[in-house]
Coordinates of C-alpha atoms in Angstrom, one line a residue:
X3 CA -21.2 137.3 82.2
X4 CA -22.1 136.7 78.3
X5 CA -25.5 137.1 77.9
X6 CA -25.6 135.4 75.0
X7 CA -26.8 131.4 74.6
X8 CA -23.6 129.4 74.4
X9 CA -21.8 129.4 71.3
X10 CA -21.9 132.5 70.6
X11 CA -19.4 135.8 71.9
X12 CA -19.2 139.0 70.5
X13 CA -16.5 137.9 67.8
X14 CA -19.8 136.3 65.7
X15 CA -21.8 139.4 66.3
X16 CA -19.3 141.3 64.6
X17 CA -20.8 142.1 61.3
X18 CA -18.0 142.4 59.1
X19 CA -17.1 138.4 60.2
X20 CA -20.1 137.5 59.0
X21 CA -19.3 136.2 55.9
X22 CA -15.9 135.8 55.6
X23 CA -15.7 133.5 57.4
X24 CA -14.2 133.4 61.8
X25 CA -11.8 132.3 64.5
X26 CA -13.8 129.5 65.1
X27 CA -12.9 125.6 65.0
X28 CA -15.5 125.1 62.9
X29 CA -16.2 126.0 59.1
X30 CA -19.8 128.4 58.6
X31 CA -21.6 125.5 57.2
X32 CA -21.5 123.2 60.5
X33 CA -22.7 127.0 62.5
X34 CA -26.6 128.2 63.0
X35 CA -26.8 131.3 60.9
X36 CA -28.2 133.9 62.6
X37 CA -31.4 135.4 61.8
X38 CA -31.4 139.2 59.6
X39 CA -33.4 141.0 60.1
X40 CA -35.5 143.0 57.3
X41 CA -34.8 146.5 57.4
X42 CA -37.8 148.5 59.4
X43 CA -39.0 146.5 61.7
X44 CA -38.0 146.2 65.6
X45 CA -34.5 144.5 66.4
X46 CA -35.1 141.6 68.0
X47 CA -33.0 139.3 69.9
X48 CA -31.8 135.9 68.1
X49 CA -33.6 133.0 68.6
X50 CA -31.7 130.2 70.2
X51 CA -30.4 127.7 68.2
X52 CA -33.6 124.7 66.6
X53 CA -33.0 121.5 67.5
X54 CA -31.2 119.4 65.1
X55 CA -33.9 117.8 62.5
X56 CA -32.8 113.7 61.1
X57 CA -31.7 113.5 57.8
X58 CA -34.8 113.2 56.2
X59 CA -36.9 115.5 58.4
X60 CA -41.0 114.9 58.2
X61 CA -42.8 117.7 56.4
X62 CA -44.9 119.5 58.8
X63 CA -48.4 120.9 58.2
X64 CA -48.7 124.7 58.3
X65 CA -49.0 126.1 62.0
X66 CA -48.1 123.2 63.8
X67 CA -45.2 121.2 64.5
X68 CA -41.2 123.0 65.2
X69 CA -41.8 125.2 63.2
X70 CA -45.0 126.8 65.5
X71 CA -43.5 129.5 66.9
X72 CA -41.3 130.7 64.3
X73 CA -41.8 133.5 62.6
X74 CA -39.4 135.4 59.5
X75 CA -41.6 137.9 58.8
X76 CA -41.7 137.2 55.5
X77 CA -45.7 136.4 53.8
X78 CA -45.3 134.7 50.7
X79 CA -49.3 133.9 49.8
X80 CA -50.9 130.8 49.4
X81 CA -47.9 128.4 48.6
X82 CA -49.9 125.5 45.9
X83 CA -47.0 122.5 46.4
X84 CA -45.1 122.7 49.3
X85 CA -42.6 124.5 47.6
X86 CA -39.9 123.9 45.4
X87 CA -39.0 120.0 45.3
X88 CA -42.4 118.7 46.2
X89 CA -44.5 120.7 43.2
X90 CA -43.9 124.0 43.5
X91 CA -42.9 124.2 40.4
X92 CA -44.9 125.2 37.6
X93 CA -47.0 122.0 38.7
X94 CA -44.9 119.8 37.5
X95 CA -44.1 117.8 41.0
X96 CA -45.7 115.5 42.5
X97 CA -47.0 117.5 45.1
X98 CA -48.0 120.6 43.0
X99 CA -50.7 120.9 40.6
X100 CA -52.3 117.8 39.3
X101 CA -51.2 116.9 36.2
X102 CA -52.8 117.6 33.4
X103 CA -52.5 120.6 30.9
X104 CA -50.8 123.6 32.6
X105 CA -52.6 125.1 29.2
X106 CA -56.0 124.1 30.1
X107 CA -55.3 122.9 33.7
X108 CA -57.3 120.1 33.6
X109 CA -55.8 116.2 33.4
X110 CA -54.1 114.9 30.9
X111 CA -55.7 112.1 28.6
X112 CA -54.8 108.5 31.4
X113 CA -53.9 106.8 27.4
X114 CA -53.5 103.3 29.3
X115 CA -56.4 103.4 30.5
X116 CA -58.0 104.4 27.3
X117 CA -56.3 101.6 25.5
X118 CA -57.8 99.4 28.2
X119 CA -61.0 100.6 27.2
X120 CA -60.3 100.4 23.0
X121 CA -60.0 96.9 23.7
X122 CA -62.0 95.1 25.8
X123 CA -64.7 96.6 23.5
X124 CA -63.3 95.7 20.5
X125 CA -63.4 92.1 22.5
X126 CA -67.6 93.1 22.7
X127 CA -67.8 93.2 19.8
X128 CA -66.1 91.0 17.9
X129 CA -67.9 88.0 20.5
X130 CA -71.2 89.3 19.3
X131 CA -70.5 89.7 15.4
X132 CA -69.2 85.3 16.2
X133 CA -71.6 84.5 18.1
X134 CA -73.7 87.0 15.5
X135 CA -72.9 85.1 12.5
X136 CA -72.5 80.9 13.9
X137 CA -75.9 80.9 14.7
X138 CA -77.5 83.1 11.5
X139 CA -75.2 80.3 9.3
X140 CA -76.3 77.1 11.0
X141 CA -79.6 78.5 11.1
X142 CA -79.2 78.0 7.7
X143 CA -78.8 74.6 7.1
X144 CA -80.8 72.3 5.5
X145 CA -80.4 69.2 8.2
X146 CA -82.4 66.9 6.1
X147 CA -81.2 64.0 6.1
X148 CA -81.8 61.1 9.0
X149 CA -78.8 58.4 9.4
X150 CA -81.3 57.2 12.5
X151 CA -83.3 55.4 9.8
X152 CA -79.7 53.4 8.1
X153 CA -80.3 49.7 9.9
X154 CA -77.4 47.3 10.8
X155 CA -74.1 49.8 10.5
X156 CA -71.7 49.1 11.0
X157 CA -69.4 49.6 14.4
X158 CA -68.3 53.1 14.7
X159 CA -64.1 53.5 13.9
X160 CA -60.7 56.5 15.5
X161 CA -61.1 59.6 13.8
X162 CA -64.8 61.4 11.3
X163 CA -66.0 60.2 8.9
X164 CA -67.9 61.5 6.0
X165 CA -70.0 61.2 3.0
X166 CA -68.9 63.9 0.7
X167 CA -71.4 64.2 -2.0
X168 CA -72.7 66.3 -5.1
X169 CA -75.8 65.6 -7.1
X170 CA -77.0 67.1 -10.0
X171 CA -80.1 69.4 -8.2
X172 CA -81.5 72.2 -10.5
X173 CA -83.4 73.2 -7.4
X174 CA -83.8 76.1 -7.4
X175 CA -81.9 76.9 -11.0
X176 CA -83.6 78.8 -13.9
X177 CA -84.1 77.6 -17.5
X178 CA -81.5 80.3 -18.3
X179 CA -79.0 78.9 -15.8
X180 CA -79.2 75.4 -16.4
X181 CA -78.7 76.6 -19.9
X182 CA -74.9 78.8 -19.1
X183 CA -74.4 76.0 -17.0
X184 CA -75.1 73.0 -19.1
X185 CA -77.0 71.3 -16.6
X186 CA -80.2 70.2 -19.0
X187 CA -83.7 69.4 -17.7
X188 CA -83.9 65.9 -16.0
X189 CA -86.0 65.7 -13.0
X190 CA -85.5 64.7 -9.9
X191 CA -81.7 64.2 -9.1
X192 CA -78.5 61.9 -8.8
X193 CA -75.1 61.8 -8.0
X194 CA -72.9 62.9 -9.4
X195 CA -70.0 62.4 -7.8
X196 CA -69.1 60.8 -3.8
X197 CA -65.7 60.4 -1.6
X198 CA -65.3 59.9 2.0
X199 CA -63.5 61.6 4.0
X200 CA -61.2 60.8 7.1
X201 CA -60.1 63.3 9.7
X202 CA -57.5 61.8 12.3
X203 CA -54.4 61.7 13.9
X204 CA -52.6 61.1 10.8
X205 CA -53.6 63.5 8.6
X206 CA -56.9 63.7 6.2
X207 CA -57.7 61.6 4.1
X208 CA -60.0 61.8 0.3
X209 CA -60.9 59.0 -1.4
X210 CA -63.4 59.3 -4.2
X211 CA -66.1 55.9 -5.1
X212 CA -66.6 55.9 -8.5
X213 CA -70.2 56.8 -9.4
X214 CA -70.3 53.6 -11.6
X215 CA -68.5 51.6 -9.4
X216 CA -70.2 47.6 -8.8
X217 CA -71.5 46.7 -4.7
X218 CA -74.8 45.1 -3.7
X219 CA -77.9 46.9 -2.8
X220 CA -78.4 45.7 1.2
X221 CA -81.4 45.1 2.9
X222 CA -83.3 48.9 3.7
X223 CA -85.0 50.7 6.3
X224 CA -87.4 52.9 3.3
X225 CA -86.8 56.4 4.1
X226 CA -90.3 57.5 4.4
X227 CA -92.6 55.0 4.6
X228 CA -90.1 53.1 6.7
X229 CA -91.3 49.5 4.9
X230 CA -88.3 47.0 4.9
X231 CA -87.2 45.9 2.2
X232 CA -85.3 42.4 2.4
X233 CA -82.0 42.4 0.3
X234 CA -82.2 40.7 -2.7
X235 CA -78.4 40.5 -3.9
X236 CA -78.9 42.5 -6.7
X237 CA -75.7 44.3 -7.9
X238 CA -75.8 47.9 -10.1
X239 CA -73.7 51.0 -10.2
X240 CA -73.0 52.6 -7.1
X241 CA -75.6 55.8 -7.7
X242 CA -78.5 54.0 -8.0
X243 CA -78.8 53.5 -4.4
X244 CA -79.6 57.0 -4.4
X245 CA -81.8 57.7 -6.9
X246 CA -83.5 54.5 -5.1
X247 CA -84.2 56.4 -1.8
X248 CA -81.4 59.0 -1.5
X249 CA -79.0 59.7 1.8
X250 CA -80.3 57.3 3.6
X251 CA -79.9 54.3 1.5
X252 CA -76.5 55.7 -0.2
X253 CA -75.4 55.4 3.9
X254 CA -75.9 52.0 4.2
X255 CA -75.2 50.9 0.9
X256 CA -71.5 52.1 1.2
X257 CA -71.4 51.1 4.8
X258 CA -72.3 47.5 3.5
X259 CA -69.6 47.2 0.9
X260 CA -67.6 48.9 3.2
X261 CA -67.5 48.0 6.7
X262 CA -66.6 51.7 6.9
X263 CA -68.9 54.1 9.7
X264 CA -70.6 56.8 7.9
X265 CA -70.3 59.3 11.1
X266 CA -71.4 62.9 8.5
X267 CA -73.6 63.3 5.6
X268 CA -73.2 66.4 3.6
X269 CA -74.4 67.2 0.1
X270 CA -74.4 70.2 -3.0
X271 CA -76.1 71.2 -5.2
X272 CA -74.6 72.3 -9.2
X273 CA -75.8 76.1 -8.4
X274 CA -74.4 76.1 -5.0
X275 CA -71.7 74.9 -6.1
X276 CA -71.3 77.4 -9.4
X277 CA -71.8 80.1 -7.3
X278 CA -69.5 79.4 -4.0
X279 CA -66.7 79.6 -6.6
X280 CA -68.3 83.2 -8.4
X281 CA -68.7 84.5 -5.0
X282 CA -64.6 84.0 -3.3
X283 CA -64.0 85.6 -6.8
X284 CA -62.7 81.6 -8.6
X285 CA -60.6 79.7 -8.3
X286 CA -56.8 79.5 -9.4
X287 CA -56.1 75.7 -10.9
X288 CA -52.8 74.0 -13.1
X289 CA -53.9 72.3 -16.6
X290 CA -52.1 69.7 -17.8
X291 CA -53.1 69.0 -20.2
X292 CA -56.0 71.2 -22.5
X293 CA -59.0 69.4 -23.0
X294 CA -62.6 69.8 -24.5
X295 CA -66.4 68.2 -23.5
X296 CA -69.0 69.3 -25.6
X297 CA -71.4 67.6 -23.1
X298 CA -70.6 69.4 -19.1
X299 CA -69.4 72.6 -21.8
X300 CA -65.2 72.9 -20.1
X301 CA -63.5 74.1 -23.0
X302 CA -59.2 74.7 -21.1
X303 CA -56.0 75.0 -22.0
X304 CA -53.0 73.8 -20.5
X305 CA -51.9 75.7 -17.4
X306 CA -52.6 77.7 -14.6
X307 CA -55.8 80.1 -14.9
X308 CA -58.9 80.9 -12.9
X309 CA -62.0 79.7 -13.1
X310 CA -65.1 81.6 -12.7
X311 CA -68.7 78.9 -11.2
X312 CA -70.0 78.3 -14.8
X313 CA -65.9 76.9 -15.5
X314 CA -65.3 75.1 -12.6
X315 CA -68.5 72.9 -12.7
X316 CA -67.4 72.0 -16.1
X317 CA -64.2 71.1 -14.7
X318 CA -65.7 68.2 -11.4
X319 CA -68.0 66.9 -14.1
X320 CA -66.1 66.4 -17.5
X321 CA -65.5 63.2 -17.9
X322 CA -66.0 61.6 -21.5
X323 CA -62.9 64.5 -22.6
X324 CA -60.5 61.5 -21.1
X325 CA -59.7 58.0 -21.6
X326 CA -60.6 56.1 -17.6
X327 CA -63.1 58.4 -18.3
X328 CA -64.8 58.6 -14.5
X329 CA -61.5 57.3 -12.5
X330 CA -60.1 60.4 -14.1
X331 CA -62.8 62.5 -13.1
X332 CA -62.7 61.7 -10.1
X333 CA -59.2 63.0 -9.5
X334 CA -60.7 66.2 -10.9
X335 CA -63.0 66.5 -8.4
X336 CA -60.2 66.2 -5.5
X337 CA -58.4 68.5 -6.8
X338 CA -60.8 71.6 -7.1
X339 CA -61.9 71.1 -4.1
X340 CA -59.2 71.0 -2.2
X341 CA -57.4 73.7 -4.1
X342 CA -61.5 75.4 -3.2
X343 CA -61.1 74.5 0.7
X344 CA -57.2 76.3 0.3
X345 CA -58.4 79.4 -1.4
X346 CA -61.4 79.6 0.7
X347 CA -60.1 79.2 3.5
X348 CA -57.8 82.6 3.9
X349 CA -57.9 85.9 6.2
X350 CA -58.5 88.0 2.7
X351 CA -62.1 86.4 2.7
X352 CA -62.4 84.9 6.5
X353 CA -62.1 88.3 7.6
X354 CA -63.6 90.2 4.8
X355 CA -66.8 90.3 5.2
X356 CA -67.6 91.2 1.8
X357 CA -65.8 88.1 0.4
X358 CA -67.5 86.0 3.9
X359 CA -71.4 86.3 3.5
X360 CA -71.3 85.8 0.3
X361 CA -69.4 82.8 0.2
X362 CA -71.1 81.2 3.4
X363 CA -75.1 81.6 2.2
X364 CA -74.3 80.5 -2.0
X365 CA -73.2 77.9 0.6
X366 CA -75.0 77.1 2.9
X367 CA -78.4 77.9 0.6
X368 CA -77.9 74.9 -1.2
X369 CA -76.3 72.6 1.8
X370 CA -78.3 69.2 2.7
X371 CA -76.6 67.8 6.1
X372 CA -77.7 64.7 8.2
X373 CA -80.2 65.7 11.4
X374 CA -76.6 65.6 13.8
X375 CA -73.9 67.4 12.3
X376 CA -73.4 70.8 13.6
X377 CA -71.7 74.0 11.9
X378 CA -68.5 73.2 14.1
X379 CA -68.8 70.1 12.9
X380 CA -69.0 71.1 9.5
X381 CA -65.7 73.8 9.7
X382 CA -64.0 70.8 10.5
X383 CA -64.0 68.6 7.6
X384 CA -63.9 71.8 5.5
X385 CA -60.6 72.7 7.5
X386 CA -60.0 68.8 6.5
X387 CA -60.7 69.0 3.2
X388 CA -57.9 71.8 3.2
X389 CA -55.8 70.4 4.9
X390 CA -55.6 66.9 1.8
X391 CA -53.1 68.9 0.3
X392 CA -50.5 69.1 3.0
X393 CA -48.2 67.5 3.6
X394 CA -49.4 64.9 5.4
X395 CA -52.8 64.7 3.2
X396 CA -54.1 61.5 1.1
X397 CA -56.2 61.4 -2.0
X398 CA -56.9 58.9 -3.6
X399 CA -59.8 56.1 -5.4
X400 CA -61.8 53.5 -4.0
X401 CA -59.0 50.6 -4.7
X402 CA -60.5 48.7 -7.5
X403 CA -59.4 45.4 -9.4
X404 CA -61.4 45.3 -13.0
X405 CA -65.0 45.7 -14.3
X406 CA -68.3 44.0 -15.2
X407 CA -69.6 45.5 -18.2
X408 CA -68.9 49.6 -17.9
X409 CA -69.0 49.1 -13.5
X410 CA -66.3 49.0 -12.0
X411 CA -65.5 46.9 -9.5
X412 CA -63.2 47.2 -5.9
X413 CA -60.0 45.5 -5.6
X414 CA -61.7 43.8 -2.1
X415 CA -58.7 42.7 0.0
X416 CA -56.9 46.1 -0.6
X417 CA -60.4 47.7 0.4
X418 CA -60.9 45.8 3.6
X419 CA -56.9 46.5 4.6
X420 CA -57.8 50.4 3.7
X421 CA -60.9 50.6 5.6
X422 CA -58.9 49.0 8.7
X423 CA -56.1 50.8 8.7
X424 CA -59.1 54.1 8.8
X425 CA -60.8 52.7 11.4
X426 CA -57.8 52.6 13.7
X427 CA -57.1 56.2 12.0
X428 CA -53.5 54.6 11.4
X429 CA -51.4 55.9 8.0
X430 CA -53.0 54.8 4.7
X431 CA -50.4 52.3 3.4
X432 CA -52.9 50.1 0.4
X433 CA -51.1 51.3 -2.9
X434 CA -53.3 53.6 -4.7
X435 CA -54.8 52.8 -8.5

């Protein structure tokens, strides 16, 4: 009787058969290989064949499962990672050492996590700086004009209408500044330029109101006294309304003579205007024709050039050098303000704190607005002004039909058509002067 397990015989016991083929009809790879005894150990009876494992056998912990009773006689010592293919190749596999720097044995930098933390930190910093800048700038606005004191106001239309006023205020200017900027030393303040900026769905429209426009001073309530002054049907130059009772009467007079509702009021003086220009490093303009004016200090050659604060103020104030006088000046003011807005709202200014804060500080220190105007409203106005030079923007003078003495008379029919289109937020089709 054969004492060997089933499938074993003298033939497959023979050492010289092992490894060189046999008479078995199965290849060697399909047969169970015999146990090879280590030298110096007592002969052992070969263990019975181990049950066939599935193609992908589960991993067993040492001393448990199917391998618990098998002892090869070898002591492999402590194994990290469960052998080759499971991380036992020096810590490079999934089951080996924690992935990291093999030289130091520590974890590798988690760059994905670091990038997320860095991005989050950057967002937080930007938000904190932006919010801080907003409240800083908002606190500098001088909300001194109370439009609630304006009586008998026309109904508001579509879009937003800003009344932008350049005054000849010398507030905060030294005698040296006044001499340098050729402003003179007149007390008080008057309007040197007036514009209506309409911001609507059909693009921005900038309309200059010549200071010599002939208008009627209506009934009004005194801005300080609260006293009601009845209208007397008296006609005078538009800038006289500002001189009589300030911004509130100027708004009341413009609304009465045009029928257009003014939503916000913005005013800047001589000194602030020049400081803004210097803060951004000047404004580039293309002047088509050379001109001089002793009163404003203007002395310009034709061609492209960069104007500093002093030159810019002279450019927008000059009227005696032109045959059209105030009408020519209003066109230059429109051209300059659009260029100023366009060259200020650039990444080189907005993203550069060394330019942004001086520019904002210079403008906000001398800016006077109505009590309901927010910093957001001011920003909207600024970008609408920039858009005047774009394809959808329009700039024009209030339509003029003639003059009475030195006063310019508005064309009533065209003014009515213009106001109707503005109120309905329609494209402006009124012929320009």
